XYZ file of C-alpha atoms in Angstrom:
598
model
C 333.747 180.618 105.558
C 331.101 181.309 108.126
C 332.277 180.070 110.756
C 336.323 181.622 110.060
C 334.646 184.771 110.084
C 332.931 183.990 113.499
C 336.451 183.679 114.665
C 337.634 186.891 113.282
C 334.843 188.894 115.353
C 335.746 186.589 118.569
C 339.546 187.042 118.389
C 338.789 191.036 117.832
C 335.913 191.198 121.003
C 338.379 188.689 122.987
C 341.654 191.116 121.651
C 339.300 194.657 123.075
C 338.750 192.741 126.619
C 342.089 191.936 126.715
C 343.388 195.374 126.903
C 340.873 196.598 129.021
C 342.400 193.777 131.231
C 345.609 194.722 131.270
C 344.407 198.381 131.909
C 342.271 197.363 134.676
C 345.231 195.278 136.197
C 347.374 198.285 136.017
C 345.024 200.396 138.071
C 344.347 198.499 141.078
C 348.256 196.970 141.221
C 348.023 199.346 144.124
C 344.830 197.984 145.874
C 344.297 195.182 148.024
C 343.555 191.967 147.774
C 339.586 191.874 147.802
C 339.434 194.826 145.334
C 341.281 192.940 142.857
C 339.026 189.511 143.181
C 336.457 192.254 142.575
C 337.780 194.036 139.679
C 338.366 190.153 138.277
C 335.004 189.552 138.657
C 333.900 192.527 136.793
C 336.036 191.769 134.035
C 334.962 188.388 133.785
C 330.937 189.279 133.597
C 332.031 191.961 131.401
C 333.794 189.250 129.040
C 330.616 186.985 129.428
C 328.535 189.972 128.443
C 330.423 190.562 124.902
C 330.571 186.917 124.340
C 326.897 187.103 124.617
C 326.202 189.874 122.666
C 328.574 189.229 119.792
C 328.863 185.734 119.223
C 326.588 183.584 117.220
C 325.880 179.832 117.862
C 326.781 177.658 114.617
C 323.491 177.658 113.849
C 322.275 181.280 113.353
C 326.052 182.296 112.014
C 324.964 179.795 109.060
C 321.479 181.340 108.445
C 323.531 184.921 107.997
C 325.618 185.665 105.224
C 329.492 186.031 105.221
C 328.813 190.216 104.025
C 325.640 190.348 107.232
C 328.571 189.403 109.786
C 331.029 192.047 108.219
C 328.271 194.689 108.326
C 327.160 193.746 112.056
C 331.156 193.543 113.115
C 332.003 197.071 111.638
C 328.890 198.470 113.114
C 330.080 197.082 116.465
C 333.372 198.305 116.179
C 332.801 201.776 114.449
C 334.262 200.867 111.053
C 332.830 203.660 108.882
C 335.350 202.689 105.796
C 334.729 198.909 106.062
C 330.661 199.777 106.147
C 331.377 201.743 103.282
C 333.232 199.392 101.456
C 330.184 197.104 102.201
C 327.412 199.455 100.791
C 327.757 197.607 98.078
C 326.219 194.238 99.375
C 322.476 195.903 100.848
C 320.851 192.924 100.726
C 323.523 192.603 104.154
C 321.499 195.470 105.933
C 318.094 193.806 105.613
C 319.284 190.764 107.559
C 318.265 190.386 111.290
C 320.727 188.946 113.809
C 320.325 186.370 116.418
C 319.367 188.905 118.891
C 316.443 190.218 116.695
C 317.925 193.492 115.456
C 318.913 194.799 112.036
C 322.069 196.813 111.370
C 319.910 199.845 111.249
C 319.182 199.041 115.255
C 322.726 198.182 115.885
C 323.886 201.556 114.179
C 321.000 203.792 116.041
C 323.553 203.021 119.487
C 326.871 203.484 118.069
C 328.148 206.502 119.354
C 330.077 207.520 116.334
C 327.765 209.292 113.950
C 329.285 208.568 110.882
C 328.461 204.596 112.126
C 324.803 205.833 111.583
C 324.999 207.822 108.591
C 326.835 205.389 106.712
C 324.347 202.466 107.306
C 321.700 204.720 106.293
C 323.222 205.776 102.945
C 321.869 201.979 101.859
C 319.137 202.630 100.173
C 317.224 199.558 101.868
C 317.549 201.021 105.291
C 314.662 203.452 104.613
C 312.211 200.699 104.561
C 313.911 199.906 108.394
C 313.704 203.094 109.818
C 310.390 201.385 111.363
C 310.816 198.585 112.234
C 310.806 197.270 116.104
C 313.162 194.758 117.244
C 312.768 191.216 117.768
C 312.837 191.525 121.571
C 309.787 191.843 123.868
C 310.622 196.193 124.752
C 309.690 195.778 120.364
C 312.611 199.159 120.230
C 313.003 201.392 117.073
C 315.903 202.825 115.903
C 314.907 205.791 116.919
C 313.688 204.471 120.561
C 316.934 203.279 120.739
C 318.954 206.238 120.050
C 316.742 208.361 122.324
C 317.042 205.479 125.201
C 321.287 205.948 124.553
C 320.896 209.489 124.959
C 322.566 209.874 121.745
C 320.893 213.241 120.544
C 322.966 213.428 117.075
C 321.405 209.761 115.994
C 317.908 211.068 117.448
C 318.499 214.298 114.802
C 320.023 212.259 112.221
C 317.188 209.826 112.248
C 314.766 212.440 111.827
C 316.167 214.113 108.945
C 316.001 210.584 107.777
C 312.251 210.379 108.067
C 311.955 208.375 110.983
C 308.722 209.057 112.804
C 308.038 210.861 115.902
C 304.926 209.239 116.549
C 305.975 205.267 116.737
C 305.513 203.593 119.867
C 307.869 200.716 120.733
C 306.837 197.753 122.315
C 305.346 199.265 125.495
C 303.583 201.658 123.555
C 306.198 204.459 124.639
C 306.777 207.382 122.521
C 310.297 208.627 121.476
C 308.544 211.750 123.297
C 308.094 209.997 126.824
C 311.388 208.519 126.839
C 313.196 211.806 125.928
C 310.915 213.190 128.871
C 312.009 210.359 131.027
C 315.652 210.473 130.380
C 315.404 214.214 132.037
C 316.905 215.305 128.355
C 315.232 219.299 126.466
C 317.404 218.605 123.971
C 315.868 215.889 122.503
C 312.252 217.060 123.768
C 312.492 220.268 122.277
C 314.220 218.320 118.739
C 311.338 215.746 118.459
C 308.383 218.277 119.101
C 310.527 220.372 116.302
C 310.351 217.383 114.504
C 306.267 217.049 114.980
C 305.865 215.085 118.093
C 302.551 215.090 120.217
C 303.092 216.540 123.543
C 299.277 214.739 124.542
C 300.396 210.974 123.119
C 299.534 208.647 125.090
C 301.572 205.254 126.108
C 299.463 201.850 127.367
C 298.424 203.266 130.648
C 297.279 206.612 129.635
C 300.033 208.106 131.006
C 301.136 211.141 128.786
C 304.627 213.290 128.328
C 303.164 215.819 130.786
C 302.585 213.153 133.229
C 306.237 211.776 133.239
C 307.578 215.652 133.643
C 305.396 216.108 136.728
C 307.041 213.480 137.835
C 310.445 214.019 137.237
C 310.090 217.642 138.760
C 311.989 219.060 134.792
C 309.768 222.855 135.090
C 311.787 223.458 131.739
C 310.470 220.299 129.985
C 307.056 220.823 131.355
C 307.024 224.172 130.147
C 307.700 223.116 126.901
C 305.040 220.162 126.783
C 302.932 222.417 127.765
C 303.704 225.432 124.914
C 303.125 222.711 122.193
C 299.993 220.928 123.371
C 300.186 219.129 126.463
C 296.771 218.920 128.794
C 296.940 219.619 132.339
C 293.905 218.115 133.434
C 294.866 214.455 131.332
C 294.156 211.917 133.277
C 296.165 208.189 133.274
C 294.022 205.069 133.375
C 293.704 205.471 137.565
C 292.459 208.272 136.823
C 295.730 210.976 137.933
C 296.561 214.239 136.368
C 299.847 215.852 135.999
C 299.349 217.433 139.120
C 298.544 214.738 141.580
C 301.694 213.395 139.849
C 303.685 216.072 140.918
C 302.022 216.392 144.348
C 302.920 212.387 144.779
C 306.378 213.103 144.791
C 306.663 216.398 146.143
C 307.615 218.548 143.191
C 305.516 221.827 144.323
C 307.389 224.173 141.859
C 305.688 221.971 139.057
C 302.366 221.684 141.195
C 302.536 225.822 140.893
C 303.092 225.722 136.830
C 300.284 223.253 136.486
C 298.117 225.351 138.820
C 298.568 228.535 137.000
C 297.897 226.982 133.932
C 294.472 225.601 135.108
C 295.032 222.362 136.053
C 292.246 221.019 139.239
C 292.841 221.160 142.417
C 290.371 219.010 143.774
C 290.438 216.464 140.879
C 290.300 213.100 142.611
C 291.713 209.901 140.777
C 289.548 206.526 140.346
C 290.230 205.628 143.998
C 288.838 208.787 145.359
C 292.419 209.884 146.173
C 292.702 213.975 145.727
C 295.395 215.874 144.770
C 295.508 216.823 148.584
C 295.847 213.614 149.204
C 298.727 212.694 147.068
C 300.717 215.338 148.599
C 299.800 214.164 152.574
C 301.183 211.093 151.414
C 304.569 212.749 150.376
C 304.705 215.102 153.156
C 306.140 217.969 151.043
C 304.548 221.199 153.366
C 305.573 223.561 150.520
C 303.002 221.622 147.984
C 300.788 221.200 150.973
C 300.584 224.560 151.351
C 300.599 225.654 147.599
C 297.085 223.315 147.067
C 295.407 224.427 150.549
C 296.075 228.240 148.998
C 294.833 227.260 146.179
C 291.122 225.939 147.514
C 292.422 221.998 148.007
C 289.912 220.489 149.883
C 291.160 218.447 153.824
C 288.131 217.199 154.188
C 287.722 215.479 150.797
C 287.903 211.471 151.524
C 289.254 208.499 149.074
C 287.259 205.450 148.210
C 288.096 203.635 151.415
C 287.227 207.081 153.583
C 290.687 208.080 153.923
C 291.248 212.016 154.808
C 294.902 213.419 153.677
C 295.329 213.676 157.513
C 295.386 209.718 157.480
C 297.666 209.122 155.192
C 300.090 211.837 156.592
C 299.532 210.624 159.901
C 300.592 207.098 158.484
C 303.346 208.102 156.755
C 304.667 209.666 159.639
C 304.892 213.377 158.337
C 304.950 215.200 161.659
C 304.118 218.924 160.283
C 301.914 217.655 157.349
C 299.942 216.165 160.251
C 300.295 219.827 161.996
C 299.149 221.856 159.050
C 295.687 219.174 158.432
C 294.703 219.314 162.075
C 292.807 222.813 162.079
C 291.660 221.874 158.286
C 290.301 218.648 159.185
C 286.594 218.313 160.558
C 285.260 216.397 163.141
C 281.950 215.082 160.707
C 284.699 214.250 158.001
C 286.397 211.756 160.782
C 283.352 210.465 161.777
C 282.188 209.880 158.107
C 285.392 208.357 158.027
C 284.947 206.287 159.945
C 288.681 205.918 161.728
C 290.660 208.535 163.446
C 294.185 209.713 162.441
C 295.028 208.209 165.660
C 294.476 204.808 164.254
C 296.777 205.918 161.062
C 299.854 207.205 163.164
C 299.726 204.609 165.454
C 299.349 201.731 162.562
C 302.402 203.233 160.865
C 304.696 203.640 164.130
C 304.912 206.665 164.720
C 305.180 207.970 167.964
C 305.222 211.996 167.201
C 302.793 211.779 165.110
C 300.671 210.240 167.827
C 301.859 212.921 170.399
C 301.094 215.855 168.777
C 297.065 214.190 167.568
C 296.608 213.306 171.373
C 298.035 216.548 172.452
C 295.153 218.268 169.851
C 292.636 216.120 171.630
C 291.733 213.434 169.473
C 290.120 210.774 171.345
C 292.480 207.912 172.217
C 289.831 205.564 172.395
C 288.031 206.340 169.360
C 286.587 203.001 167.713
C 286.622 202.159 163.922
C 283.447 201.988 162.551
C 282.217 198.438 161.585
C 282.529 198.753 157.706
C 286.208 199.800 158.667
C 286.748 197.055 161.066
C 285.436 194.159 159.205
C 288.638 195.157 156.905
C 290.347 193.377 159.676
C 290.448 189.794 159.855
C 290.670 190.486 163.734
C 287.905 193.151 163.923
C 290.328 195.448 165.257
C 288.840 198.365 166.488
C 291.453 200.427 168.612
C 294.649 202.290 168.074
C 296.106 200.501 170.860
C 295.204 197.201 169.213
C 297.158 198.910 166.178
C 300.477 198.992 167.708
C 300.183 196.110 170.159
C 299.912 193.608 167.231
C 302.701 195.887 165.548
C 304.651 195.200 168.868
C 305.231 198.582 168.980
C 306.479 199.242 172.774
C 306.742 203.262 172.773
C 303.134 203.958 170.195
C 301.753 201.190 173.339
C 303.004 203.396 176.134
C 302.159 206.622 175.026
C 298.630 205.177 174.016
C 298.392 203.662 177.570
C 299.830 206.832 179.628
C 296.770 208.833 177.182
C 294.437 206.694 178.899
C 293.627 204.125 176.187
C 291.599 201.230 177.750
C 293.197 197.723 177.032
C 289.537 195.534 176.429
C 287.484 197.479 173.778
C 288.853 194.695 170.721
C 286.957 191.460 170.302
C 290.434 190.058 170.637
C 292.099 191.713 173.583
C 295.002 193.428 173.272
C 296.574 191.531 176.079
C 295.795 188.339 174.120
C 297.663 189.789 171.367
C 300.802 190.654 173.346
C 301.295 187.289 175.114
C 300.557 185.147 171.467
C 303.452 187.638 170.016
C 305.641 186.775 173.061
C 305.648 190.512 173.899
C 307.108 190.600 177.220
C 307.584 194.575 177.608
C 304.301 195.388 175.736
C 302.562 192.632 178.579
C 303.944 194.427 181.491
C 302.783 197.815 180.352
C 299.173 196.537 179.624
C 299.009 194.417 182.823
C 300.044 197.999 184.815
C 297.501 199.124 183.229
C 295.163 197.099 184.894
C 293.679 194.804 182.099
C 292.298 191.525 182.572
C 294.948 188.864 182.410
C 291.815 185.887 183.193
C 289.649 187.368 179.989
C 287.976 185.204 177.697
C 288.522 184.878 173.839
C 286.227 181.699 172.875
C 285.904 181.898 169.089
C 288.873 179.657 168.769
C 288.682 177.471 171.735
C 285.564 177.979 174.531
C 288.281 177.030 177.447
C 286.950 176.761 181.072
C 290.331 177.899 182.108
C 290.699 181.473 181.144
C 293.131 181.973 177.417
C 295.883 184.029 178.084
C 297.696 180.386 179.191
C 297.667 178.624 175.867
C 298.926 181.487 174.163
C 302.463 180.720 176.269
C 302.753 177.188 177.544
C 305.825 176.489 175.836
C 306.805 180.054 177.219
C 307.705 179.877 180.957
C 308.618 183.724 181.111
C 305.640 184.959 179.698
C 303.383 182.384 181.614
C 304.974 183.346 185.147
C 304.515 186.773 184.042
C 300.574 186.236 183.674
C 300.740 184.141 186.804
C 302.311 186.763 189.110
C 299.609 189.020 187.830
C 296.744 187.124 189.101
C 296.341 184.277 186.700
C 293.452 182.238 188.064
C 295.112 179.071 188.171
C 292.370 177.620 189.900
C 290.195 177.377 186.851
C 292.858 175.102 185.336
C 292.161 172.374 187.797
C 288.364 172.419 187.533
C 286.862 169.432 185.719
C 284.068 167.243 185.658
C 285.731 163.993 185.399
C 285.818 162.740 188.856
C 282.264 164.164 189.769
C 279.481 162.577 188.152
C 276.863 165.422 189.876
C 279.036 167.845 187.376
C 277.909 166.391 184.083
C 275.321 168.637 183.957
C 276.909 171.798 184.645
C 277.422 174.782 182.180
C 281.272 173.707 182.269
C 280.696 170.438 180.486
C 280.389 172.197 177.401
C 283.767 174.430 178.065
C 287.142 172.708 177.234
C 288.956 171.766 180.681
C 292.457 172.331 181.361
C 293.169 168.436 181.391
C 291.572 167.925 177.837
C 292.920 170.726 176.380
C 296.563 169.360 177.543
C 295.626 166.320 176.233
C 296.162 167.258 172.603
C 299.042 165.814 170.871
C 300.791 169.290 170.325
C 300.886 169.844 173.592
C 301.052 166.699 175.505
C 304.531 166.812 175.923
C 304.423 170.322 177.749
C 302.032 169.015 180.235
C 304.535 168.270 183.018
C 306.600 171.010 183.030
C 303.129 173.397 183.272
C 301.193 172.151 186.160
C 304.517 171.956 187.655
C 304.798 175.865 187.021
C 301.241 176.175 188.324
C 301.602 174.641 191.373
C 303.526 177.329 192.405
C 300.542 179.252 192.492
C 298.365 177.283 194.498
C 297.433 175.615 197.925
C 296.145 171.863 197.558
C 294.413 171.285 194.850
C 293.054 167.840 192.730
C 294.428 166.164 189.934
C 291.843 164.206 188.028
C 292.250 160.754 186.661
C 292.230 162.278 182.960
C 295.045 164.910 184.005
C 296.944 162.616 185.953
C 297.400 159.624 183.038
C 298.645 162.329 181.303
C 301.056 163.140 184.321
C 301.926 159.974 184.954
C 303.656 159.987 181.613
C 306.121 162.787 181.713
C 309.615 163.122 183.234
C 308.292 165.600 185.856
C 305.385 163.368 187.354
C 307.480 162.349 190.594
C 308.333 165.936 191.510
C 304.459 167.036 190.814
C 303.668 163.535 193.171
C 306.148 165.095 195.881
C 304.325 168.271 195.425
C 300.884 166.865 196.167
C 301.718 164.810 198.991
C 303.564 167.459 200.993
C 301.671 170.334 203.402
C 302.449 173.667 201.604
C 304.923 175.880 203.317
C 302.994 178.196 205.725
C 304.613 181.009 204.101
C 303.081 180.142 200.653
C 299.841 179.561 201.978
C 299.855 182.895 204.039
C 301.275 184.718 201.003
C 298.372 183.233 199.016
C 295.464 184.778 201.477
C 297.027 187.673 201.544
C 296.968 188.257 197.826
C 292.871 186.964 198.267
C 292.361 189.616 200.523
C 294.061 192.158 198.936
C 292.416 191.657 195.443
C 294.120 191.814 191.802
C 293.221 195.307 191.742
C 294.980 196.445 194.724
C 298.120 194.401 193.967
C 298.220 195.684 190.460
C 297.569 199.580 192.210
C 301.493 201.030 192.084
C 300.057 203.516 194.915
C 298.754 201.020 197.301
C 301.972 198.851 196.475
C 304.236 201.552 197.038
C 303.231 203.109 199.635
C 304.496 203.065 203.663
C 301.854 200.534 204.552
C 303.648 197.813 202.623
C 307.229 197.636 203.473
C 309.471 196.961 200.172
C 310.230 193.024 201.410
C 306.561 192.738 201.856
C 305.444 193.925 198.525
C 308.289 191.962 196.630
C 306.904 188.447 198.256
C 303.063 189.543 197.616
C 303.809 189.843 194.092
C 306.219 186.750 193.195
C 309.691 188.602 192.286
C 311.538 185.606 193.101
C 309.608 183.428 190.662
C 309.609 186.636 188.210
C 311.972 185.122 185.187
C 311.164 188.195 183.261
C 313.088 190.537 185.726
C 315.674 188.496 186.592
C 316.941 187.734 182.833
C 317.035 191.288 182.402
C 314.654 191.316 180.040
């Protein structure tokens, strides 16, 4: 008998998705193709969905009696005469269902009222009007109802004697979620009803709380007529009105002011109201709390002024409005500039308009803040190099920021990154393409070149720039009166290419670098390796031809004229070089960057 009755509800939920089918088909006849694969799709999740919901396995349809599936199948269907023709059998309304409800639960979502009313006229539902369902949310009926929106079941439940006060599973009030689904109706109906406007869910977080958020001045307004705090704070330590300042609602920050909320309450992480608002950029609230005695110059935790986190977030006229509020101690107490902020987050107006105020483009993070770092960053150029941020790079650069004041080089950064535009802007601007990172690898053979080895673009672009390729073929293998030299304890370009990740690159590299040089020696460790790769007898063909006397001239010439005049756009392009000259001085033939139109 169980399991015909199982078939009855199928055939009925199977019989409603049917029409809706045919409906459905009806209305897109007209559409195309892909809309009606879409539409069949929908239908068949939606078809899934009531199987899902509706259907019992064997197994749980045989723990439930034949009146329990009549009761849940009217409910489901809005029945009210065939639930009151059931009334009869209560001991069918005390029965959960597979999916951990009772019919009380079921009923508390039916839209039809009478659904609800009917269900409750069993005298055993009053004992349910309690109870949480199976499920991990642990819902009430009246959860439920106020979670449908369903304001008549919210009343009706009420009237009932369902409590306002009973938390569901996530220790949310019937209060908060009214609040949250935006709705006065029900608000106002539960606090008629008794509700605590200061109840409190898991977190701390009240009714007020939620309101601030959701920007509802009417709702708060009422919260706050029957009880609710302004100065509550959540478990980090927030009030309603670094809620509202969080998301920019400064017509609720003005309620909560006038009703004495604090403006320069700060949450567990030091953040301020002040803050809160930086962080949405919202000038109007901005405003409103600076009028109202908000403090700029009041730091987070981590040191953090509201003028960092705007500057982060990119809020070009919250930036404007901090920059006169802001101190110079309170940056230095900080302990990073907002120049570091804007130029961490990307943005380049931001960055503008704090240069144009005369923040100092090469202010330094103190150590507490660099050690935050795994790099030890300390610049705001290193900031938006590693971000690989081209434009935040030039304007930093064209500011006058100076490319060597990071343990780790910002030109180091670039090249690992494969950077190419960010690599020509800091080599214009003069830094050091032979510098020296040893923490990793102590190399005798300046770094920049293992950063790009399998990169012939980026490694002709160091090379053209003054690369001292030299140091690469400087050993101490074939010179027994080296051994004792400082450079035995540096890595050597031979042993370093000796590594298995990079053997097979070995070739095709001193071939690159021999572009850059006169004669020079290959010792017996870095020719084995030679000897073994596909480009050995061009590299042999190299070394035991004279060099061109036009690479050998263009070679002194570069000596006498020093990196730092080649790499001077004023000396280069001026009369005394003529435009052929200057182009074969500084290797735009070999210059792969250029020609790929990179």
């Amino acid at each position: 008998m169980v399991l015909s009755l199982k078939g009855v509800y199928q055939c009925a939920s199977e019989t409603s998705f049917i029409h809706m089918s045919i409906s459905r088909t009806m209305y897109t006849h007209e559409e195309d193709g892909e809309d009606e694969l879409s539409d069949y799709i929908t239908q068949l999740n939606i078809h899934e969905s009531c199987q899902e919901s509706f259907l019992k396995s064997a197994a749980s349809l045989a723990a439930e009696t034949d009146e329990n599936l009549r009761v849940l199948a009217a409910i489901d269907q809005g029945e009210v005469l065939v639930l009151t023709d059931l009334l009869k059998g209560s001991g069918a309304f005390r029965e959960w269902d597979s999916r951990g409800c009772l019919p009380l639960h079921r009923a508390a979502v039916q839209p039809v009222l009478e659904v609800l009313k009917t269900v409750l006229r069993s005298a055993t539902q009053r004992l349910s009007l309690e109870e949480r369902t199976a499920a991990a949310e642990g819902e009430t009926p009246l959860t439920l109802a106020v979670i449908a929106g369903l304001t008549h079941n919210v009343r009706t439940l009420l009237e009932h004697g369902a409590s306002p006060h009973n938390t569901n599973g996530k220790k949310e009030s019937p209060l908060m979620l009214a609040v949250k689904a935006g709705s006065y109706e029900m608000t106002h109906l539960l606090i008629t009803y008794g509700a605590w406007a200061e109840q409190v869910c898991w977190r701390n977080w009240t009714a007020t709380h939620e309101a601030a958020k959701l920007g509802n001045t009417d709702i708060l307004m009422l919260l706050l007529r029957n009880g609710g705090r302004v100065n509550h704070k959540d478990v980090t330590g927030a009030t309603p009105l670094a809620v509202a300042a969080e998301y920019g609602h400064a017509h609720i920050a003005e309620v909560l002011l006038s009703c004495g909320s604090r403006v320069n309450s700060q949450a567990c992480n030091g953040e301020s109201v002040l803050l809160d608002a930086a962080g949405s950029g919202n000038t109007a609230c901005i405003q409103l709390l600076l009028d109202n005695g908000a403090d700029a110059n009041l730091p987070n935790a981590t040191g953090h002024l509201p003028i960092h986190k705007a500057a982060y977030a990119g809020h070009y006229q919250a930036v404007k409005m901090l920059i006169p509020l802001t101190t110079k101690k309170a940056i230095k107490e900080a302990g990073q500039s907002p120049v570091h902020s804007a130029a961490e987050g990307g943005h380049r107006r931001c960055l503008e308009l704090l240069l144009a105020h005369g923040f100092d483009v090469n202010y330094r993070m103190d150590a507490r803040k660099s050690e935050t770092y795994r790099d030890m960053r300390r610049t705001a150029l290193y900031f938006a190099v590693s971000n690989g941020d081209v434009e935040c790079t030039r304007i930093l650069l064209a500011s006058g920021a100076k490319t060597d004041l990071d343990p780790l080089c910002c030109l180091l950064v670039a090249v690992r990154s494969g950077c190419y535009d960010i690599v020509k802007l800091l080599l214009a601007s003069k830094a050091d393409v032979n510098r020296y990172f040893t923490v990793v690898s102590d190399t005798l053979f300046p770094t920049a070149l293992q950063y790009c080895l399998k990169d012939e673009v980026m490694m002709r672009l160091l090379l053209n720039n003054g690369y001292d390729v030299e140091k690469c073929f400087q050993c101490h293998h074939d010179n027994a009166s080296d051994t004792g030299d400082e450079g035995q304890r540096k890595i050597p370009f031979c042993e370093f290419m000796s590594l298995c990740c990079v053997l097979h690159l070995s070739g095709k590299v001193v071939l690159t670098l021999l572009d850059y040089t006169s004669h020079v020696h290959i010792c017996s460790r870095l020719g084995a390796i030679l000897e073994k790769q596909s480009e050995w007898p061009e590299i042999r063909r190299v070394l035991g031809t004279p060099r061109s006397l036009g690479h050998l001239c263009r070679l002194r010439m570069r000596r006498s004229l020093t990196l730092k005049r080649l790499n001077n756009l004023e000396i280069m392009n001026s009369l005394i070089i003529p435009p052929g000259l200057q182009r074969f001085l500084l290797y735009q033939e070999l210059d792969l960057y250029t020609s790929t139109g990179s």
